[in-house]
PDB file of C-alpha atoms and ligand atoms in Angstrom:
ATOM      1  CA  MET H1385     -53.946  11.034 -82.340  1.00  0.00           C
ATOM      2  CA  PRO H1386     -56.365  13.970 -82.152  1.00  0.00           C
ATOM      3  CA  LYS H1387     -56.138  16.542 -84.931  1.00  0.00           C
ATOM      4  CA  ARG H1388     -54.617  19.861 -83.947  1.00  0.00           C
ATOM      5  CA  GLY H1389     -54.918  23.245 -85.539  1.00  0.00           C
ATOM      6  CA  ALA H1390     -51.983  25.547 -86.197  1.00  0.00           C
ATOM      7  CA  THR H1391     -52.309  27.085 -82.739  1.00  0.00           C
ATOM      8  CA  GLY H1392     -52.307  23.665 -81.089  1.00  0.00           C
ATOM      9  CA  MET H1393     -49.205  22.583 -83.000  1.00  0.00           C
ATOM     10  CA  LEU H1394     -47.416  25.834 -82.163  1.00  0.00           C
ATOM     11  CA  SER H1395     -48.164  25.513 -78.465  1.00  0.00           C
ATOM     12  CA  GLU H1396     -47.012  21.856 -78.541  1.00  0.00           C
ATOM     13  CA  ALA H1397     -43.769  22.887 -80.255  1.00  0.00           C
ATOM     14  CA  LEU H1398     -43.179  25.583 -77.635  1.00  0.00           C
ATOM     15  CA  ARG H1399     -43.925  23.134 -74.825  1.00  0.00           C
ATOM     16  CA  ARG H1400     -41.394  20.636 -76.269  1.00  0.00           C
ATOM     17  CA  LEU H1401     -38.713  23.312 -76.334  1.00  0.00           C
ATOM     18  CA  VAL H1402     -38.621  23.408 -72.541  1.00  0.00           C
ATOM     19  CA  THR H1403     -39.117  19.714 -71.728  1.00  0.00           C
ATOM     20  CA  GLU H1404     -36.273  17.209 -71.264  1.00  0.00           C
ATOM     21  CA  PRO H1405     -35.289  15.268 -74.411  1.00  0.00           C
ATOM     22  CA  ILE H1406     -36.407  11.629 -74.393  1.00  0.00           C
ATOM     23  CA  THR H1407     -33.388  10.437 -76.362  1.00  0.00           C
ATOM     24  CA  GLU H1408     -29.912   9.866 -74.959  1.00  0.00           C
ATOM     25  CA  PRO H1409     -26.830  11.547 -76.404  1.00  0.00           C
ATOM     26  CA  TYR H1410     -24.465   9.291 -78.327  1.00  0.00           C
ATOM     27  CA  VAL H1411     -21.555   8.283 -76.147  1.00  0.00           C
ATOM     28  CA  VAL H1412     -18.360   9.616 -77.704  1.00  0.00           C
ATOM     29  CA  GLU H1413     -15.820   8.906 -74.974  1.00  0.00           C
ATOM     30  CA  ASP H1414     -16.629   5.720 -73.071  1.00  0.00           C
ATOM     31  CA  LEU H1415     -16.996   3.174 -75.877  1.00  0.00           C
ATOM     32  CA  GLU H1416     -16.445   0.177 -73.637  1.00  0.00           C
ATOM     33  CA  GLU H1417     -18.998  -2.487 -72.680  1.00  0.00           C
ATOM     34  CA  GLN H1418     -22.538  -1.129 -73.032  1.00  0.00           C
ATOM     35  CA  PRO H1419     -24.919  -3.537 -71.227  1.00  0.00           C
ATOM     36  CA  HIS H1420     -28.061  -2.064 -72.796  1.00  0.00           C
ATOM     37  CA  LEU H1421     -26.883  -2.855 -76.351  1.00  0.00           C
ATOM     38  CA  ARG H1422     -27.604  -6.150 -78.082  1.00  0.00           C
ATOM     39  CA  GLY H1423     -24.292  -5.680 -79.848  1.00  0.00           C
ATOM     40  CA  ARG H1424     -22.786  -5.167 -83.258  1.00  0.00           C
ATOM     41  CA  PRO H1425     -22.041  -8.200 -85.406  1.00  0.00           C
ATOM     42  CA  LEU H1426     -18.428  -9.257 -85.818  1.00  0.00           C
ATOM     43  CA  LEU H1427     -17.319 -12.163 -87.990  1.00  0.00           C
ATOM     44  CA  ILE H1428     -15.043 -14.934 -86.752  1.00  0.00           C
ATOM     45  CA  PRO H1429     -13.634 -15.794 -90.200  1.00  0.00           C
ATOM     46  CA  GLU H1430     -12.180 -19.186 -89.328  1.00  0.00           C
ATOM     47  CA  LYS H1431     -15.648 -20.466 -88.356  1.00  0.00           C
ATOM     48  CA  CYS H1432     -17.540 -19.152 -91.392  1.00  0.00           C
ATOM     49  CA  THR H1433     -18.410 -21.673 -94.132  1.00  0.00           C
ATOM     50  CA  GLY H1434     -19.973 -19.074 -96.438  1.00  0.00           C
ATOM     51  CA  CYS H1435     -23.463 -20.619 -96.258  1.00  0.00           C
ATOM     52  CA  ARG H1436     -25.113 -17.163 -96.801  1.00  0.00           C
ATOM     53  CA  LEU H1437     -27.822 -17.714 -94.202  1.00  0.00           C
ATOM     54  CA  CYS H1438     -26.944 -14.477 -92.374  1.00  0.00           C
ATOM     55  CA  TYR H1439     -27.098 -12.599 -95.678  1.00  0.00           C
ATOM     56  CA  MET H1440     -30.569 -13.984 -96.422  1.00  0.00           C
ATOM     57  CA  VAL H1441     -32.137 -13.119 -93.061  1.00  0.00           C
ATOM     58  CA  CYS H1442     -30.723  -9.616 -92.599  1.00  0.00           C
ATOM     59  CA  PRO H1443     -33.793  -7.330 -92.515  1.00  0.00           C
ATOM     60  CA  SER H1444     -31.914  -4.177 -93.488  1.00  0.00           C
ATOM     61  CA  SER H1445     -29.682  -5.507 -96.284  1.00  0.00           C
ATOM     62  CA  ALA H1446     -26.634  -4.598 -94.222  1.00  0.00           C
ATOM     63  CA  ILE H1447     -24.702  -7.689 -95.297  1.00  0.00           C
ATOM     64  CA  THR H1448     -22.758  -8.109 -98.513  1.00  0.00           C
ATOM     65  CA  MET H1449     -21.096 -11.418 -99.357  1.00  0.00           C
ATOM     66  CA  VAL H1450     -17.527 -10.903-100.532  1.00  0.00           C
ATOM     67  CA  THR H1451     -15.215 -13.480-102.037  1.00  0.00           C
ATOM     68  CA  VAL H1452     -12.287 -14.190 -99.746  1.00  0.00           C
ATOM     69  CA  GLY H1453     -10.857 -17.326-101.325  1.00  0.00           C
ATOM     70  CA  THR H1454     -11.927 -20.733-102.541  1.00  0.00           C
ATOM     71  CA  ARG H1455     -13.186 -23.913-100.936  1.00  0.00           C
ATOM     72  CA  ARG H1456     -13.456 -27.476-102.134  1.00  0.00           C
ATOM     73  CA  VAL H1457     -16.898 -29.001-102.767  1.00  0.00           C
ATOM     74  CA  GLY H1458     -16.429 -32.601-103.898  1.00  0.00           C
ATOM     75  CA  GLN H1459     -13.944 -32.433-106.785  1.00  0.00           C
ATOM     76  CA  ARG H1460     -14.490 -28.743-107.509  1.00  0.00           C
ATOM     77  CA  GLU H1461     -12.987 -25.518-106.181  1.00  0.00           C
ATOM     78  CA  VAL H1462     -15.741 -22.940-105.629  1.00  0.00           C
ATOM     79  CA  PRO H1463     -15.538 -19.367-104.368  1.00  0.00           C
ATOM     80  CA  LEU H1464     -15.638 -18.952-100.593  1.00  0.00           C
ATOM     81  CA  GLN H1465     -17.623 -15.895 -99.565  1.00  0.00           C
ATOM     82  CA  HIS H1466     -17.811 -14.223 -96.185  1.00  0.00           C
ATOM     83  CA  PRO H1467     -20.284 -11.612 -94.948  1.00  0.00           C
ATOM     84  CA  ARG H1468     -19.233  -7.985 -94.672  1.00  0.00           C
ATOM     85  CA  PHE H1469     -21.318  -5.747 -92.419  1.00  0.00           C
ATOM     86  CA  ASP H1470     -22.332  -2.206 -93.258  1.00  0.00           C
ATOM     87  CA  TYR H1471     -22.685  -0.623 -89.815  1.00  0.00           C
ATOM     88  CA  PHE H1472     -24.452   2.401 -91.269  1.00  0.00           C
ATOM     89  CA  ARG H1473     -27.303   0.143 -92.436  1.00  0.00           C
ATOM     90  CA  CYS H1474     -27.236  -2.362 -89.564  1.00  0.00           C
ATOM     91  CA  ILE H1475     -30.073  -2.046 -87.055  1.00  0.00           C
ATOM     92  CA  TYR H1476     -28.258  -4.277 -84.521  1.00  0.00           C
ATOM     93  CA  CYS H1477     -31.085  -6.808 -84.357  1.00  0.00           C
ATOM     94  CA  GLY H1478     -28.753  -9.787 -83.902  1.00  0.00           C
ATOM     95  CA  MET H1479     -30.602 -12.017 -86.400  1.00  0.00           C
ATOM     96  CA  CYS H1480     -27.431 -12.840 -88.346  1.00  0.00           C
ATOM     97  CA  SER H1481     -25.747 -14.122 -85.201  1.00  0.00           C
ATOM     98  CA  TYR H1482     -28.883 -15.976 -84.092  1.00  0.00           C
ATOM     99  CA  VAL H1483     -29.225 -17.992 -87.313  1.00  0.00           C
ATOM    100  CA  CYS H1484     -25.547 -18.827 -87.796  1.00  0.00           C
ATOM    101  CA  THR H1485     -25.239 -22.550 -87.107  1.00  0.00           C
ATOM    102  CA  PHE H1486     -21.466 -22.292 -86.944  1.00  0.00           C
ATOM    103  CA  LYS H1487     -21.368 -19.540 -84.290  1.00  0.00           C
ATOM    104  CA  ALA H1488     -19.304 -17.462 -86.692  1.00  0.00           C
ATOM    105  CA  ILE H1489     -20.885 -14.117 -85.751  1.00  0.00           C
ATOM    106  CA  GLU H1490     -20.478 -12.721 -82.287  1.00  0.00           C
ATOM    107  CA  LEU H1491     -22.217  -9.613 -81.002  1.00  0.00           C
ATOM    108  CA  GLU H1492     -19.871  -7.084 -79.458  1.00  0.00           C
ATOM    109  CA  ARG H1493     -21.426  -4.773 -76.895  1.00  0.00           C
ATOM    110  CA  LYS H1494     -19.271  -1.776 -77.672  1.00  0.00           C
ATOM    111  CA  LEU H1495     -20.166   1.412 -79.429  1.00  0.00           C
ATOM    112  CA  VAL H1496     -18.238   2.414 -82.512  1.00  0.00           C
ATOM    113  CA  PRO H1497     -16.809   5.927 -82.776  1.00  0.00           C
ATOM    114  CA  LEU H1498     -19.222   8.121 -84.690  1.00  0.00           C
ATOM    115  CA  HIS H1499     -17.701   9.904 -87.677  1.00  0.00           C
ATOM    116  CA  VAL H1500     -19.546  12.565 -89.577  1.00  0.00           C
ATOM    117  CA  GLY H1501     -18.094  13.465 -92.947  1.00  0.00           C
ATOM    118  CA  PRO H1502     -15.124  11.757 -94.604  1.00  0.00           C
ATOM    119  CA  LYS H1503     -13.739   8.762 -92.725  1.00  0.00           C
ATOM    120  CA  PRO H1504     -10.332   9.325 -91.145  1.00  0.00           C
ATOM    121  CA  SER H1505      -7.536   7.561 -93.008  1.00  0.00           C
ATOM    122  CA  GLY H1506      -6.492   4.236 -91.526  1.00  0.00           C
ATOM    123  CA  GLY H1507      -9.879   3.798 -89.799  1.00  0.00           C
ATOM    124  CA  GLU H1508     -11.894   0.613 -89.753  1.00  0.00           C
ATOM    125  CA  GLY H1509     -13.949   0.108 -92.906  1.00  0.00           C
ATOM    126  CA  ALA H1510     -17.654  -0.617 -92.680  1.00  0.00           C
TER     127      ALA H1510
HETATM  128  S1  SF4 X1638     -24.517 -17.788 -91.439  1.00  0.00           S
HETATM  129 FE1  SF4 X1638     -22.527 -18.033 -90.393  1.00  0.00          FE
HETATM  130  S2  SF4 X1638     -21.415 -19.589 -91.571  1.00  0.00           S
HETATM  131 FE2  SF4 X1638     -23.125 -18.851 -92.853  1.00  0.00          FE
HETATM  132  S3  SF4 X1638     -22.183 -17.201 -94.100  1.00  0.00           S
HETATM  133 FE3  SF4 X1638     -23.101 -16.235 -92.280  1.00  0.00          FE
HETATM  134  S4  SF4 X1638     -21.390 -16.131 -90.807  1.00  0.00           S
HETATM  135 FE4  SF4 X1638     -20.794 -17.585 -92.377  1.00  0.00          FE
HETATM  136  S1  SF4 X1639     -27.472  -7.345 -86.674  1.00  0.00           S
HETATM  137 FE1  SF4 X1639     -29.400  -7.446 -87.893  1.00  0.00          FE
HETATM  138  S2  SF4 X1639     -29.305  -5.669 -89.275  1.00  0.00           S
HETATM  139 FE2  SF4 X1639     -27.225  -5.970 -88.457  1.00  0.00          FE
HETATM  140  S3  SF4 X1639     -26.174  -7.231 -90.017  1.00  0.00           S
HETATM  141 FE3  SF4 X1639     -27.058  -8.642 -88.468  1.00  0.00          FE
HETATM  142  S4  SF4 X1639     -29.094  -9.219 -89.280  1.00  0.00           S
HETATM  143 FE4  SF4 X1639     -28.408  -7.382 -90.393  1.00  0.00          FE
END
């Protein structure tokens, strides 16, 4: 990118003020099927074995493994952990779903309501 002086930067800033934005506004009303989205990960708990593969591949550390019960391995009872998704960290890359051998993560092509500030009571946790 060529270097610009203060005058060049000021004229570029002024020019950008009158051009159309290149981003799209977040949809706040129609949250239904969005074909351009890859989707947000949703767990199908009954299919998850707790293998942690999704947790290991997540590039943005958006997955935490939480203990949800126990499972039997040979003669021993060991903790069963399932992934929990932090949608504020998730970049919606779909890697977790891609690597899951058990098809326990589906990608839902819906937007989630955007909340700024404290979460409303009774809302879905991240
Ligand atoms: S990769 Fe699939 S089976 Fe393994 S912990 Fe993640 S969701 Fe569960
Ligand atoms: S979609 Fe990508 S960023 Fe989001 S939880 Fe899955 S692997 Fe992580």
